[in-house]
Amino acid sequence: MKVLITGGAGFIGSHLVRLLQKKGEGVAVVDNFSTGLRENLPDGTAIYECDVTSPELANVFETVRPDAVVHLAGQTTVHVSMADPELDAMQNVIGSVRVLEQARQCGVKRVIFASTAASYGDVAEDHLPIDEFEPLAPLSFYGLSKVTVEHYLDLYHKAYGLDYVVLRFANVYGERQGDGGEGGVISIFTKRVAKDEPITIYGDGKQTRDFVYAGDIARGIEAALRSPHANRAYNLSTQTETSLKELVAVLANVSGKNIVPRYEDARTGDIYKSLLANGRARRSLGWTPQTSLEEGLRRTYEYFCK
């Protein structure tokens, strides 16, 4: 299988590239390197520097002629989407439609789309953990852009027969992560702790997230590439709720340091509690998360210490 990964030089992409290469698949990466880094990728990886909104994307598809596309590229930060909705829409909606259009024209068999827990919005506690039947009610333009692309995927399938799998990621973290994105709090915290710098929690610290390790996400994407159960959405999560205060406590244990966070007001668009059910992915993709938060944090912390 020949797989084109948009945003493949980002931290999730870098985990996926290594996994697919290990399994003997042909892999090509397209990235504009606004946040991704060439050094994130193994030597010898086919890399095309291009923004997904650029007309040059057509040349990349024509050159690679992929069997499948994993679409990871995009604007990934809630507060950026609230400050600049136009930027968010251009990167996440227009960019995604251009990827879909090139996939259709090049005869791609399947598109895997990186969606988000933010698609669900702030769900009542008695609805946790959130399953895929929960109505989509995003609180941020970032979440709205992801929901919009999910609708495009469904219509592309109905109109053109292009298969897809939507993967709604929980809060992803791991080595090579930047400071943006929904799991970026771990990246920010671990980098600052490694440098003996203070950390800040926005809100009361009781807000919760479902933190899932990037290596487990890569395995979920690989399973979605092969699964016969396409044209639907799956949550990829640990189905474990962790508060930011608990996260700090685990990080303190991993680092062996006493961490006393500062607190500031919560930010607009941030969800208070997030916990995703993963039963559908377990049943239909044969996927389970394998990396504990403590082990994942240890790997991430050791990476940033280097």
PDB file of C-alpha atoms in Angstrom:
ATOM      1  CA  MET A   1       0.000   0.000   0.000  1.00  0.00           C
ATOM      2  CA  LYS A   2       1.238   3.499  -0.855  1.00  0.00           C
ATOM      3  CA  VAL A   3       0.150   6.037   1.778  1.00  0.00           C
ATOM      4  CA  LEU A   4       0.369   9.824   1.547  1.00  0.00           C
ATOM      5  CA  ILE A   5       0.377  11.533   4.944  1.00  0.00           C
ATOM      6  CA  THR A   6      -0.498  15.217   5.044  1.00  0.00           C
ATOM      7  CA  GLY A   7       1.116  16.967   7.978  1.00  0.00           C
ATOM      8  CA  GLY A   8       3.351  13.931   8.261  1.00  0.00           C
ATOM      9  CA  ALA A   9       6.270  15.847   9.770  1.00  0.00           C
ATOM     10  CA  GLY A  10       4.194  16.670  12.837  1.00  0.00           C
ATOM     11  CA  PHE A  11       4.451  14.587  15.961  1.00  0.00           C
ATOM     12  CA  ILE A  12       1.538  12.229  15.218  1.00  0.00           C
ATOM     13  CA  GLY A  13       2.708  11.868  11.630  1.00  0.00           C
ATOM     14  CA  SER A  14       6.237  11.083  12.764  1.00  0.00           C
ATOM     15  CA  HIS A  15       4.946   8.172  14.861  1.00  0.00           C
ATOM     16  CA  LEU A  16       2.769   6.944  11.987  1.00  0.00           C
ATOM     17  CA  VAL A  17       5.566   7.155   9.399  1.00  0.00           C
ATOM     18  CA  ARG A  18       7.801   4.960  11.542  1.00  0.00           C
ATOM     19  CA  LEU A  19       5.051   2.389  12.109  1.00  0.00           C
ATOM     20  CA  LEU A  20       4.070   2.122   8.430  1.00  0.00           C
ATOM     21  CA  GLN A  21       7.676   1.935   7.292  1.00  0.00           C
ATOM     22  CA  LYS A  22       8.311  -0.818   9.825  1.00  0.00           C
ATOM     23  CA  LYS A  23       5.409  -2.742   8.299  1.00  0.00           C
ATOM     24  CA  GLY A  24       6.862  -2.338   4.804  1.00  0.00           C
ATOM     25  CA  GLU A  25       4.353   0.158   3.410  1.00  0.00           C
ATOM     26  CA  GLY A  26       5.265   2.875   0.923  1.00  0.00           C
ATOM     27  CA  VAL A  27       5.066   6.245   2.686  1.00  0.00           C
ATOM     28  CA  ALA A  28       5.229   9.805   1.379  1.00  0.00           C
ATOM     29  CA  VAL A  29       4.803  12.965   3.450  1.00  0.00           C
ATOM     30  CA  VAL A  30       3.462  16.372   2.443  1.00  0.00           C
ATOM     31  CA  ASP A  31       4.008  19.179   4.956  1.00  0.00           C
ATOM     32  CA  ASN A  32       4.371  22.949   4.864  1.00  0.00           C
ATOM     33  CA  PHE A  33       6.732  22.829   7.891  1.00  0.00           C
ATOM     34  CA  SER A  34       4.897  25.599   9.707  1.00  0.00           C
ATOM     35  CA  THR A  35       4.966  23.387  12.798  1.00  0.00           C
ATOM     36  CA  GLY A  36       6.347  20.066  11.548  1.00  0.00           C
ATOM     37  CA  LEU A  37      10.083  19.425  11.355  1.00  0.00           C
ATOM     38  CA  ARG A  38      12.144  17.506   8.810  1.00  0.00           C
ATOM     39  CA  GLU A  39      14.219  16.061  11.637  1.00  0.00           C
ATOM     40  CA  ASN A  40      11.060  14.406  12.979  1.00  0.00           C
ATOM     41  CA  LEU A  41      11.190  11.983  10.046  1.00  0.00           C
ATOM     42  CA  PRO A  42      13.525   9.050   9.428  1.00  0.00           C
ATOM     43  CA  ASP A  43      16.210   9.447   6.782  1.00  0.00           C
ATOM     44  CA  GLY A  44      15.048   8.392   3.337  1.00  0.00           C
ATOM     45  CA  THR A  45      11.390   9.357   3.830  1.00  0.00           C
ATOM     46  CA  ALA A  46       9.854  10.864   0.678  1.00  0.00           C
ATOM     47  CA  ILE A  47       8.993  14.451   1.629  1.00  0.00           C
ATOM     48  CA  TYR A  48       7.115  17.095  -0.377  1.00  0.00           C
ATOM     49  CA  GLU A  49       7.096  20.636   0.974  1.00  0.00           C
ATOM     50  CA  CYS A  50       3.657  22.001   0.172  1.00  0.00           C
ATOM     51  CA  ASP A  51       0.664  23.554   1.900  1.00  0.00           C
ATOM     52  CA  VAL A  52      -2.606  21.658   1.459  1.00  0.00           C
ATOM     53  CA  THR A  53      -4.268  24.898   0.320  1.00  0.00           C
ATOM     54  CA  SER A  54      -1.716  25.340  -2.494  1.00  0.00           C
ATOM     55  CA  PRO A  55      -2.361  24.454  -6.171  1.00  0.00           C
ATOM     56  CA  GLU A  56       0.957  22.562  -5.972  1.00  0.00           C
ATOM     57  CA  LEU A  57      -0.860  19.856  -4.025  1.00  0.00           C
ATOM     58  CA  ALA A  58      -2.106  18.463  -7.348  1.00  0.00           C
ATOM     59  CA  ASN A  59       1.488  17.818  -8.436  1.00  0.00           C
ATOM     60  CA  VAL A  60       2.205  15.952  -5.202  1.00  0.00           C
ATOM     61  CA  PHE A  61      -0.764  13.640  -5.726  1.00  0.00           C
ATOM     62  CA  GLU A  62       0.136  13.102  -9.370  1.00  0.00           C
ATOM     63  CA  THR A  63       3.703  12.191  -8.409  1.00  0.00           C
ATOM     64  CA  VAL A  64       2.886   9.917  -5.471  1.00  0.00           C
ATOM     65  CA  ARG A  65      -0.346   8.336  -6.816  1.00  0.00           C
ATOM     66  CA  PRO A  66      -1.286   7.067  -3.339  1.00  0.00           C
ATOM     67  CA  ASP A  67      -3.672   4.221  -2.571  1.00  0.00           C
ATOM     68  CA  ALA A  68      -4.696   5.911   0.679  1.00  0.00           C
ATOM     69  CA  VAL A  69      -4.370   9.312   2.331  1.00  0.00           C
ATOM     70  CA  VAL A  70      -4.019  10.052   6.034  1.00  0.00           C
ATOM     71  CA  HIS A  71      -5.048  13.676   6.480  1.00  0.00           C
ATOM     72  CA  LEU A  72      -3.352  15.084   9.587  1.00  0.00           C
ATOM     73  CA  ALA A  73      -2.497  18.573   8.313  1.00  0.00           C
ATOM     74  CA  GLY A  74      -4.317  21.576   9.715  1.00  0.00           C
ATOM     75  CA  GLN A  75      -4.648  24.192  12.405  1.00  0.00           C
ATOM     76  CA  THR A  76      -4.877  22.290  15.692  1.00  0.00           C
ATOM     77  CA  THR A  77      -5.312  24.843  18.460  1.00  0.00           C
ATOM     78  CA  VAL A  78      -8.629  25.897  20.008  1.00  0.00           C
ATOM     79  CA  HIS A  79      -7.545  29.360  21.156  1.00  0.00           C
ATOM     80  CA  VAL A  80      -6.012  30.153  17.744  1.00  0.00           C
ATOM     81  CA  SER A  81      -9.306  29.227  16.079  1.00  0.00           C
ATOM     82  CA  MET A  82     -11.181  31.586  18.400  1.00  0.00           C
ATOM     83  CA  ALA A  83      -8.742  34.424  17.713  1.00  0.00           C
ATOM     84  CA  ASP A  84      -8.655  33.870  13.942  1.00  0.00           C
ATOM     85  CA  PRO A  85     -11.647  31.879  12.609  1.00  0.00           C
ATOM     86  CA  GLU A  86     -10.735  32.707   9.004  1.00  0.00           C
ATOM     87  CA  LEU A  87      -7.286  31.144   9.339  1.00  0.00           C
ATOM     88  CA  ASP A  88      -8.808  28.082  10.967  1.00  0.00           C
ATOM     89  CA  ALA A  89     -11.390  27.686   8.191  1.00  0.00           C
ATOM     90  CA  MET A  90      -8.802  28.130   5.442  1.00  0.00           C
ATOM     91  CA  GLN A  91      -6.455  25.517   6.858  1.00  0.00           C
ATOM     92  CA  ASN A  92      -8.996  23.012   8.143  1.00  0.00           C
ATOM     93  CA  VAL A  93     -11.950  23.307   5.771  1.00  0.00           C
ATOM     94  CA  ILE A  94     -10.594  24.595   2.455  1.00  0.00           C
ATOM     95  CA  GLY A  95      -7.357  22.648   2.877  1.00  0.00           C
ATOM     96  CA  SER A  96      -9.295  19.454   3.589  1.00  0.00           C
ATOM     97  CA  VAL A  97     -11.617  19.910   0.597  1.00  0.00           C
ATOM     98  CA  ARG A  98      -8.584  20.314  -1.655  1.00  0.00           C
ATOM     99  CA  VAL A  99      -7.119  17.097  -0.265  1.00  0.00           C
ATOM    100  CA  LEU A 100     -10.416  15.306  -0.898  1.00  0.00           C
ATOM    101  CA  GLU A 101     -10.661  16.655  -4.413  1.00  0.00           C
ATOM    102  CA  GLN A 102      -7.160  15.505  -5.302  1.00  0.00           C
ATOM    103  CA  ALA A 103      -7.882  12.131  -3.716  1.00  0.00           C
ATOM    104  CA  ARG A 104     -10.999  11.781  -5.865  1.00  0.00           C
ATOM    105  CA  GLN A 105      -9.207  12.765  -9.065  1.00  0.00           C
ATOM    106  CA  CYS A 106      -6.274  10.419  -8.411  1.00  0.00           C
ATOM    107  CA  GLY A 107      -8.408   7.385  -7.605  1.00  0.00           C
ATOM    108  CA  VAL A 108      -7.464   7.153  -3.930  1.00  0.00           C
ATOM    109  CA  LYS A 109      -9.286   4.266  -2.286  1.00  0.00           C
ATOM    110  CA  ARG A 110      -9.541   5.583   1.277  1.00  0.00           C
ATOM    111  CA  VAL A 111      -9.018   8.773   3.286  1.00  0.00           C
ATOM    112  CA  ILE A 112      -8.337   8.658   7.028  1.00  0.00           C
ATOM    113  CA  PHE A 113      -9.277  11.958   8.659  1.00  0.00           C
ATOM    114  CA  ALA A 114      -7.926  13.224  11.966  1.00  0.00           C
ATOM    115  CA  SER A 115     -10.937  14.674  13.769  1.00  0.00           C
ATOM    116  CA  THR A 116     -11.238  15.551  17.439  1.00  0.00           C
ATOM    117  CA  ALA A 117     -12.989  15.203  20.774  1.00  0.00           C
ATOM    118  CA  ALA A 118     -13.737  18.927  20.394  1.00  0.00           C
ATOM    119  CA  SER A 119     -16.416  17.938  17.856  1.00  0.00           C
ATOM    120  CA  TYR A 120     -18.673  16.920  20.746  1.00  0.00           C
ATOM    121  CA  GLY A 121     -18.392  20.146  22.724  1.00  0.00           C
ATOM    122  CA  ASP A 122     -18.921  20.267  26.481  1.00  0.00           C
ATOM    123  CA  VAL A 123     -21.070  17.210  27.157  1.00  0.00           C
ATOM    124  CA  ALA A 124     -23.016  16.726  30.385  1.00  0.00           C
ATOM    125  CA  GLU A 125     -21.250  14.518  32.923  1.00  0.00           C
ATOM    126  CA  ASP A 126     -24.038  11.939  32.833  1.00  0.00           C
ATOM    127  CA  HIS A 127     -23.250  11.409  29.108  1.00  0.00           C
ATOM    128  CA  LEU A 128     -19.601  10.534  29.804  1.00  0.00           C
ATOM    129  CA  PRO A 129     -17.830   8.651  28.362  1.00  0.00           C
ATOM    130  CA  ILE A 130     -18.948  10.083  25.016  1.00  0.00           C
ATOM    131  CA  ASP A 131     -19.720   7.565  22.292  1.00  0.00           C
ATOM    132  CA  GLU A 132     -19.940   8.204  18.550  1.00  0.00           C
ATOM    133  CA  PHE A 133     -23.725   8.635  18.666  1.00  0.00           C
ATOM    134  CA  GLU A 134     -23.464  11.783  20.777  1.00  0.00           C
ATOM    135  CA  PRO A 135     -24.689  14.859  18.846  1.00  0.00           C
ATOM    136  CA  LEU A 136     -21.853  17.021  17.536  1.00  0.00           C
ATOM    137  CA  ALA A 137     -21.988  20.451  19.193  1.00  0.00           C
ATOM    138  CA  PRO A 138     -18.539  22.080  19.075  1.00  0.00           C
ATOM    139  CA  LEU A 139     -17.758  25.110  21.248  1.00  0.00           C
ATOM    140  CA  SER A 140     -14.827  26.345  19.163  1.00  0.00           C
ATOM    141  CA  PHE A 141     -14.247  27.150  15.509  1.00  0.00           C
ATOM    142  CA  TYR A 142     -11.581  24.449  15.566  1.00  0.00           C
ATOM    143  CA  GLY A 143     -14.193  21.842  16.529  1.00  0.00           C
ATOM    144  CA  LEU A 144     -16.641  23.287  14.008  1.00  0.00           C
ATOM    145  CA  SER A 145     -14.104  23.036  11.185  1.00  0.00           C
ATOM    146  CA  LYS A 146     -13.519  19.357  11.978  1.00  0.00           C
ATOM    147  CA  VAL A 147     -17.263  18.626  12.035  1.00  0.00           C
ATOM    148  CA  THR A 148     -17.641  20.409   8.690  1.00  0.00           C
ATOM    149  CA  VAL A 149     -14.979  18.203   7.100  1.00  0.00           C
ATOM    150  CA  GLU A 150     -16.688  15.099   8.489  1.00  0.00           C
ATOM    151  CA  HIS A 151     -19.792  16.142   6.519  1.00  0.00           C
ATOM    152  CA  TYR A 152     -17.696  16.677   3.393  1.00  0.00           C
ATOM    153  CA  LEU A 153     -16.262  13.174   3.753  1.00  0.00           C
ATOM    154  CA  ASP A 154     -19.715  11.656   4.009  1.00  0.00           C
ATOM    155  CA  LEU A 155     -20.927  13.483   0.905  1.00  0.00           C
ATOM    156  CA  TYR A 156     -17.760  12.643  -1.060  1.00  0.00           C
ATOM    157  CA  HIS A 157     -18.442   8.996  -0.267  1.00  0.00           C
ATOM    158  CA  LYS A 158     -22.073   9.212  -1.360  1.00  0.00           C
ATOM    159  CA  ALA A 159     -21.352  11.263  -4.478  1.00  0.00           C
ATOM    160  CA  TYR A 160     -18.067   9.741  -5.658  1.00  0.00           C
ATOM    161  CA  GLY A 161     -17.614   6.467  -3.778  1.00  0.00           C
ATOM    162  CA  LEU A 162     -14.517   7.670  -1.899  1.00  0.00           C
ATOM    163  CA  ASP A 163     -14.172   5.581   1.258  1.00  0.00           C
ATOM    164  CA  TYR A 164     -13.216   7.285   4.502  1.00  0.00           C
ATOM    165  CA  VAL A 165     -12.674   6.704   8.187  1.00  0.00           C
ATOM    166  CA  VAL A 166     -13.081   9.538  10.685  1.00  0.00           C
ATOM    167  CA  LEU A 167     -10.949   9.177  13.799  1.00  0.00           C
ATOM    168  CA  ARG A 168     -11.924  11.471  16.650  1.00  0.00           C
ATOM    169  CA  PHE A 169      -8.783  11.716  18.706  1.00  0.00           C
ATOM    170  CA  ALA A 170      -8.788  12.350  22.414  1.00  0.00           C
ATOM    171  CA  ASN A 171      -5.931  14.528  23.715  1.00  0.00           C
ATOM    172  CA  VAL A 172      -2.868  13.162  21.967  1.00  0.00           C
ATOM    173  CA  TYR A 173       0.629  13.582  23.389  1.00  0.00           C
ATOM    174  CA  GLY A 174       4.102  12.143  22.950  1.00  0.00           C
ATOM    175  CA  GLU A 175       7.642  12.667  21.690  1.00  0.00           C
ATOM    176  CA  ARG A 176       8.252  15.368  19.077  1.00  0.00           C
ATOM    177  CA  GLN A 177       5.069  17.235  20.036  1.00  0.00           C
ATOM    178  CA  GLY A 178       4.867  20.991  19.612  1.00  0.00           C
ATOM    179  CA  ASP A 179       3.102  23.339  22.007  1.00  0.00           C
ATOM    180  CA  GLY A 180      -0.094  23.564  19.963  1.00  0.00           C
ATOM    181  CA  GLY A 181      -2.975  21.144  19.662  1.00  0.00           C
ATOM    182  CA  GLU A 182      -5.304  19.651  22.219  1.00  0.00           C
ATOM    183  CA  GLY A 183      -2.698  17.517  23.947  1.00  0.00           C
ATOM    184  CA  GLY A 184      -0.230  20.417  23.900  1.00  0.00           C
ATOM    185  CA  VAL A 185      -0.624  20.938  27.637  1.00  0.00           C
ATOM    186  CA  ILE A 186       1.571  17.871  28.182  1.00  0.00           C
ATOM    187  CA  SER A 187       4.193  19.154  25.769  1.00  0.00           C
ATOM    188  CA  ILE A 188       4.174  22.574  27.428  1.00  0.00           C
ATOM    189  CA  PHE A 189       4.318  21.147  30.942  1.00  0.00           C
ATOM    190  CA  THR A 190       7.038  18.578  30.243  1.00  0.00           C
ATOM    191  CA  LYS A 191       9.254  21.086  28.419  1.00  0.00           C
ATOM    192  CA  ARG A 192       8.983  23.597  31.249  1.00  0.00           C
ATOM    193  CA  VAL A 193       9.517  21.017  33.974  1.00  0.00           C
ATOM    194  CA  ALA A 194      12.586  19.718  32.120  1.00  0.00           C
ATOM    195  CA  LYS A 195      13.957  23.286  32.224  1.00  0.00           C
ATOM    196  CA  ASP A 196      12.900  23.834  35.871  1.00  0.00           C
ATOM    197  CA  GLU A 197      10.486  26.554  34.739  1.00  0.00           C
ATOM    198  CA  PRO A 198       7.012  27.230  36.245  1.00  0.00           C
ATOM    199  CA  ILE A 199       3.827  25.894  34.656  1.00  0.00           C
ATOM    200  CA  THR A 200       0.396  27.537  34.405  1.00  0.00           C
ATOM    201  CA  ILE A 201      -3.034  25.906  34.561  1.00  0.00           C
ATOM    202  CA  TYR A 202      -5.861  27.852  32.937  1.00  0.00           C
ATOM    203  CA  GLY A 203      -8.921  27.203  35.102  1.00  0.00           C
ATOM    204  CA  ASP A 204      -9.279  25.416  38.428  1.00  0.00           C
ATOM    205  CA  GLY A 205      -7.226  22.340  37.542  1.00  0.00           C
ATOM    206  CA  LYS A 206     -10.229  20.046  37.958  1.00  0.00           C
ATOM    207  CA  GLN A 207     -10.992  20.112  34.242  1.00  0.00           C
ATOM    208  CA  THR A 208     -10.348  16.695  32.746  1.00  0.00           C
ATOM    209  CA  ARG A 209      -8.982  15.252  29.541  1.00  0.00           C
ATOM    210  CA  ASP A 210      -8.584  11.811  28.010  1.00  0.00           C
ATOM    211  CA  PHE A 211      -4.850  11.706  27.235  1.00  0.00           C
ATOM    212  CA  VAL A 212      -3.786   9.131  24.626  1.00  0.00           C
ATOM    213  CA  TYR A 213      -0.225   8.391  23.537  1.00  0.00           C
ATOM    214  CA  ALA A 214       0.744   9.183  19.928  1.00  0.00           C
ATOM    215  CA  GLY A 215       2.128   5.699  19.334  1.00  0.00           C
ATOM    216  CA  ASP A 216      -1.289   4.254  20.154  1.00  0.00           C
ATOM    217  CA  ILE A 217      -2.915   6.754  17.785  1.00  0.00           C
ATOM    218  CA  ALA A 218      -0.542   5.622  15.014  1.00  0.00           C
ATOM    219  CA  ARG A 219      -1.652   2.036  15.585  1.00  0.00           C
ATOM    220  CA  GLY A 220      -5.289   3.128  15.380  1.00  0.00           C
ATOM    221  CA  ILE A 221      -4.684   4.887  12.067  1.00  0.00           C
ATOM    222  CA  GLU A 222      -2.922   1.820  10.692  1.00  0.00           C
ATOM    223  CA  ALA A 223      -5.890  -0.316  11.719  1.00  0.00           C
ATOM    224  CA  ALA A 224      -8.294   2.143  10.028  1.00  0.00           C
ATOM    225  CA  LEU A 225      -6.333   1.862   6.782  1.00  0.00           C
ATOM    226  CA  ARG A 226      -7.033  -1.875   6.684  1.00  0.00           C
ATOM    227  CA  SER A 227     -10.411  -2.264   8.367  1.00  0.00           C
ATOM    228  CA  PRO A 228     -13.415  -3.415   6.284  1.00  0.00           C
ATOM    229  CA  HIS A 229     -15.573  -1.259   8.565  1.00  0.00           C
ATOM    230  CA  ALA A 230     -15.169   2.067   6.777  1.00  0.00           C
ATOM    231  CA  ASN A 231     -17.345   5.142   6.212  1.00  0.00           C
ATOM    232  CA  ARG A 232     -17.978   5.809   9.875  1.00  0.00           C
ATOM    233  CA  ALA A 233     -16.417   7.595  12.835  1.00  0.00           C
ATOM    234  CA  TYR A 234     -14.377   6.077  15.656  1.00  0.00           C
ATOM    235  CA  ASN A 235     -13.121   7.538  18.913  1.00  0.00           C
ATOM    236  CA  LEU A 236      -9.467   6.806  19.660  1.00  0.00           C
ATOM    237  CA  SER A 237      -9.030   7.253  23.383  1.00  0.00           C
ATOM    238  CA  THR A 238      -7.993   5.578  26.611  1.00  0.00           C
ATOM    239  CA  GLN A 239     -11.502   6.018  28.062  1.00  0.00           C
ATOM    240  CA  THR A 240      -9.759   7.307  31.187  1.00  0.00           C
ATOM    241  CA  GLU A 241     -10.467  10.733  32.681  1.00  0.00           C
ATOM    242  CA  THR A 242      -7.486  12.657  34.070  1.00  0.00           C
ATOM    243  CA  SER A 243      -7.685  16.107  35.657  1.00  0.00           C
ATOM    244  CA  LEU A 244      -4.918  18.624  35.092  1.00  0.00           C
ATOM    245  CA  LYS A 245      -4.082  18.423  38.794  1.00  0.00           C
ATOM    246  CA  GLU A 246      -3.707  14.640  38.465  1.00  0.00           C
ATOM    247  CA  LEU A 247      -1.589  15.135  35.344  1.00  0.00           C
ATOM    248  CA  VAL A 248       0.772  17.381  37.296  1.00  0.00           C
ATOM    249  CA  ALA A 249       1.027  14.771  40.050  1.00  0.00           C
ATOM    250  CA  VAL A 250       1.984  12.023  37.553  1.00  0.00           C
ATOM    251  CA  LEU A 251       4.504  14.327  35.899  1.00  0.00           C
ATOM    252  CA  ALA A 252       6.013  15.133  39.301  1.00  0.00           C
ATOM    253  CA  ASN A 253       6.412  11.404  39.956  1.00  0.00           C
ATOM    254  CA  VAL A 254       7.979  10.784  36.551  1.00  0.00           C
ATOM    255  CA  SER A 255      10.378  13.731  36.794  1.00  0.00           C
ATOM    256  CA  GLY A 256      11.154  13.402  40.486  1.00  0.00           C
ATOM    257  CA  LYS A 257      10.501  17.131  40.919  1.00  0.00           C
ATOM    258  CA  ASN A 258       8.162  19.111  43.155  1.00  0.00           C
ATOM    259  CA  ILE A 259       5.798  20.968  40.789  1.00  0.00           C
ATOM    260  CA  VAL A 260       3.642  23.842  42.053  1.00  0.00           C
ATOM    261  CA  PRO A 261       1.533  25.239  39.182  1.00  0.00           C
ATOM    262  CA  ARG A 262       0.246  28.787  38.857  1.00  0.00           C
ATOM    263  CA  TYR A 263      -3.448  29.301  38.083  1.00  0.00           C
ATOM    264  CA  GLU A 264      -5.036  31.763  35.646  1.00  0.00           C
ATOM    265  CA  ASP A 265      -8.567  32.256  34.269  1.00  0.00           C
ATOM    266  CA  ALA A 266      -9.956  29.596  31.919  1.00  0.00           C
ATOM    267  CA  ARG A 267      -9.759  30.364  28.193  1.00  0.00           C
ATOM    268  CA  THR A 268     -12.720  30.812  25.846  1.00  0.00           C
ATOM    269  CA  GLY A 269     -13.648  27.678  23.900  1.00  0.00           C
ATOM    270  CA  ASP A 270     -11.941  25.228  26.240  1.00  0.00           C
ATOM    271  CA  ILE A 271     -14.016  22.194  27.221  1.00  0.00           C
ATOM    272  CA  TYR A 272     -14.291  21.486  30.954  1.00  0.00           C
ATOM    273  CA  LYS A 273     -14.599  17.691  30.921  1.00  0.00           C
ATOM    274  CA  SER A 274     -13.701  15.319  28.108  1.00  0.00           C
ATOM    275  CA  LEU A 275     -13.831  11.530  28.131  1.00  0.00           C
ATOM    276  CA  LEU A 276     -14.354   9.403  25.023  1.00  0.00           C
ATOM    277  CA  ALA A 277     -15.688   5.847  24.832  1.00  0.00           C
ATOM    278  CA  ASN A 278     -13.544   3.565  22.670  1.00  0.00           C
ATOM    279  CA  GLY A 279     -15.724   0.467  22.410  1.00  0.00           C
ATOM    280  CA  ARG A 280     -16.467   0.881  18.705  1.00  0.00           C
ATOM    281  CA  ALA A 281     -12.757   1.100  17.846  1.00  0.00           C
ATOM    282  CA  ARG A 282     -12.063  -1.956  19.985  1.00  0.00           C
ATOM    283  CA  ARG A 283     -14.796  -3.963  18.267  1.00  0.00           C
ATOM    284  CA  SER A 284     -14.499  -2.871  14.635  1.00  0.00           C
ATOM    285  CA  LEU A 285     -10.852  -1.834  14.301  1.00  0.00           C
ATOM    286  CA  GLY A 286      -9.430  -4.403  16.715  1.00  0.00           C
ATOM    287  CA  TRP A 287      -7.599  -1.532  18.408  1.00  0.00           C
ATOM    288  CA  THR A 288      -6.828  -0.957  22.075  1.00  0.00           C
ATOM    289  CA  PRO A 289      -4.618   1.678  23.739  1.00  0.00           C
ATOM    290  CA  GLN A 290      -1.518   0.029  25.162  1.00  0.00           C
ATOM    291  CA  THR A 291       0.517   2.831  26.755  1.00  0.00           C
ATOM    292  CA  SER A 292      -0.260   4.014  30.278  1.00  0.00           C
ATOM    293  CA  LEU A 293      -0.188   7.722  31.061  1.00  0.00           C
ATOM    294  CA  GLU A 294       2.805   7.247  33.356  1.00  0.00           C
ATOM    295  CA  GLU A 295       4.786   5.369  30.698  1.00  0.00           C
ATOM    296  CA  GLY A 296       3.816   7.816  27.954  1.00  0.00           C
ATOM    297  CA  LEU A 297       4.739  10.786  30.130  1.00  0.00           C
ATOM    298  CA  ARG A 298       8.069   9.185  30.979  1.00  0.00           C
ATOM    299  CA  ARG A 299       8.923   8.781  27.283  1.00  0.00           C
ATOM    300  CA  THR A 300       7.802  12.332  26.539  1.00  0.00           C
ATOM    301  CA  TYR A 301       9.689  13.831  29.485  1.00  0.00           C
ATOM    302  CA  GLU A 302      12.882  11.949  28.635  1.00  0.00           C
ATOM    303  CA  TYR A 303      12.611  13.118  25.027  1.00  0.00           C
ATOM    304  CA  PHE A 304      12.323  16.785  26.039  1.00  0.00           C
ATOM    305  CA  CYS A 305      15.114  16.433  28.585  1.00  0.00           C
ATOM    306  CA  LYS A 306      17.390  15.591  25.634  1.00  0.00           C
TER     307      LYS A 306
END
